[in-house]
mmCIF file of C-alpha atoms in Angstrom:
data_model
loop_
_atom_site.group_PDB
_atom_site.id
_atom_site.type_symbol
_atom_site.label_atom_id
_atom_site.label_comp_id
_atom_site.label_asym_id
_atom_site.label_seq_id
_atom_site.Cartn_x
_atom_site.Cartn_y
_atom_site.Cartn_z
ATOM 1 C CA UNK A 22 0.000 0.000 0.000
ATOM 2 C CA UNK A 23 2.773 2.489 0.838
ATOM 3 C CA UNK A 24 3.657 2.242 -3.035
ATOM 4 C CA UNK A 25 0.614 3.179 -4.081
ATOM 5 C CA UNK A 26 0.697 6.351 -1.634
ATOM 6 C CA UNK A 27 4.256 7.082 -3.358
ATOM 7 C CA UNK A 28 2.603 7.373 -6.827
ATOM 8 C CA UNK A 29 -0.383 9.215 -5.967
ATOM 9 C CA UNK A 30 1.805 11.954 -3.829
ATOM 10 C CA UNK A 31 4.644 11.930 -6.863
ATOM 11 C CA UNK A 32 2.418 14.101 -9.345
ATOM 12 C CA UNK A 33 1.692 16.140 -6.502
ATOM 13 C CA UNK A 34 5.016 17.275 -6.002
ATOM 14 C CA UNK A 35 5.365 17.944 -8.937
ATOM 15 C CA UNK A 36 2.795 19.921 -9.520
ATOM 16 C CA UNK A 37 3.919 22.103 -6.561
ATOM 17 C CA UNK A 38 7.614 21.919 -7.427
ATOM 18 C CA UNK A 39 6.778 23.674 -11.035
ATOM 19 C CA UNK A 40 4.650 26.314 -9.727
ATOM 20 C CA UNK A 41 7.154 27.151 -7.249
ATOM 21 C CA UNK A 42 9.878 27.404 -10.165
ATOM 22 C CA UNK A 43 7.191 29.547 -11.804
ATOM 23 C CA UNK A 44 6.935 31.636 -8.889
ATOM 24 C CA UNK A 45 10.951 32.459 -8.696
ATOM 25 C CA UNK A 46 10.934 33.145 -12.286
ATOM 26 C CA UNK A 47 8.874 36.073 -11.725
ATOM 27 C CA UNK A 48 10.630 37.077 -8.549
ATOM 28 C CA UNK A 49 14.131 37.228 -9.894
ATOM 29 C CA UNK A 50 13.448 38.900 -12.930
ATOM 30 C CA UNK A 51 11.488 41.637 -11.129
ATOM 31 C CA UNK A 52 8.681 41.505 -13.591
ATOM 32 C CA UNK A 53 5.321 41.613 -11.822
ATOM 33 C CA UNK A 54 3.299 40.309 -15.042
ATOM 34 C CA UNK A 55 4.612 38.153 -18.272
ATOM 35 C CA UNK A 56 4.870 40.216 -21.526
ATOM 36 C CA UNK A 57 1.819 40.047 -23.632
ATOM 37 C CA UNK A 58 3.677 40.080 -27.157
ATOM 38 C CA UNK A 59 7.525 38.636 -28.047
ATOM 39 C CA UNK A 60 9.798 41.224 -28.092
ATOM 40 C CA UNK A 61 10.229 40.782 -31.928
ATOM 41 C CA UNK A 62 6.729 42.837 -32.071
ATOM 42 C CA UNK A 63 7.021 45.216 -29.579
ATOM 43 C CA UNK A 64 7.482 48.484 -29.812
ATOM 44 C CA UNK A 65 7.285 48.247 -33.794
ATOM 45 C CA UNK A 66 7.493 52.217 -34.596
ATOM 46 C CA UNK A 67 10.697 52.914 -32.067
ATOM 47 C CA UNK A 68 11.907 49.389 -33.635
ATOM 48 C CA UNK A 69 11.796 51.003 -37.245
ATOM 49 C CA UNK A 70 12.779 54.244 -36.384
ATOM 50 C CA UNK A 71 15.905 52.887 -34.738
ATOM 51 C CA UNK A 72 16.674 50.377 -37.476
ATOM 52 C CA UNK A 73 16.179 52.828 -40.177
ATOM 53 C CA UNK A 74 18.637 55.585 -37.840
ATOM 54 C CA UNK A 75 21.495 52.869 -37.439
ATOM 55 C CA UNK A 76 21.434 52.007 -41.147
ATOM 56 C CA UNK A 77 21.683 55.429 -42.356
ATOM 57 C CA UNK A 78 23.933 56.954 -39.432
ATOM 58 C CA UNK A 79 25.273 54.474 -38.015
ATOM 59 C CA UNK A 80 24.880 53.076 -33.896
ATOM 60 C CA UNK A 81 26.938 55.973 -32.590
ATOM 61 C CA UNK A 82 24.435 58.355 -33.960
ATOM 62 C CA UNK A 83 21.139 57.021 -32.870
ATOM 63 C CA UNK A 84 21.632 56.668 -29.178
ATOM 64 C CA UNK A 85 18.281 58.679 -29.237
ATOM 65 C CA UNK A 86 16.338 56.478 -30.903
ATOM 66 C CA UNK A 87 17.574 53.393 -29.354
ATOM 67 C CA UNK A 88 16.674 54.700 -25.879
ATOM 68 C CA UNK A 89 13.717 55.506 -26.876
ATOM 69 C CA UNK A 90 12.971 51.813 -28.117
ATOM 70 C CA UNK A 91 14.139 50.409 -24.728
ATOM 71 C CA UNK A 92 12.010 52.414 -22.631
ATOM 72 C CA UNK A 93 9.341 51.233 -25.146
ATOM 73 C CA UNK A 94 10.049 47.547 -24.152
ATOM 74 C CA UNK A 95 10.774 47.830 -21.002
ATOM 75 C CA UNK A 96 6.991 49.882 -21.020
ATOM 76 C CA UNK A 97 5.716 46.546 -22.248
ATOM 77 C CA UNK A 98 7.369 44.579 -19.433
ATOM 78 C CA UNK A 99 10.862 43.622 -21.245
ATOM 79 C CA UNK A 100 13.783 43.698 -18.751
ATOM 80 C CA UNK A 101 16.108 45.573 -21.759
#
């Protein structure tokens, strides 16, 4: 009987050993809630602007617009 109590408290502990590796997830990054969108399609007007600045200028030039599409992301809840 005590193997039977083994199987049936297994998946238990596992359930609450993921959620508490889901829990420190959150807690180490400092992000109170999950992004909503990848970061690929975030922010996609500072994205272009930026892109389109370091093409034509170069990085060194653009440190406007690239600051500008951080604080976008990290608006959205991207630790940038």
């Amino acid at each position: 009987m005590s193997g039977c109590q083994l199987q049936n408290a297994s998946p238990a502990l596992t359930l609450q050993a993921s959620q508490k590796n889901e829990g420190s997830v959150t807690v180490e990054t400092g992000i109170e809630s999950k992004p909503k969108k990848k970061i690929c399609c975030a922010c996609p007007d500072t994205k272009r602007l930026r892109d389109e600045c370091i093409v034509q200028h170069g990085e060194a030039a653009c440190a406007k617009w690239i600051e500008a599409h951080r604080l976008c992301l990290r608006a959205e809840g991207f630790n940038v």
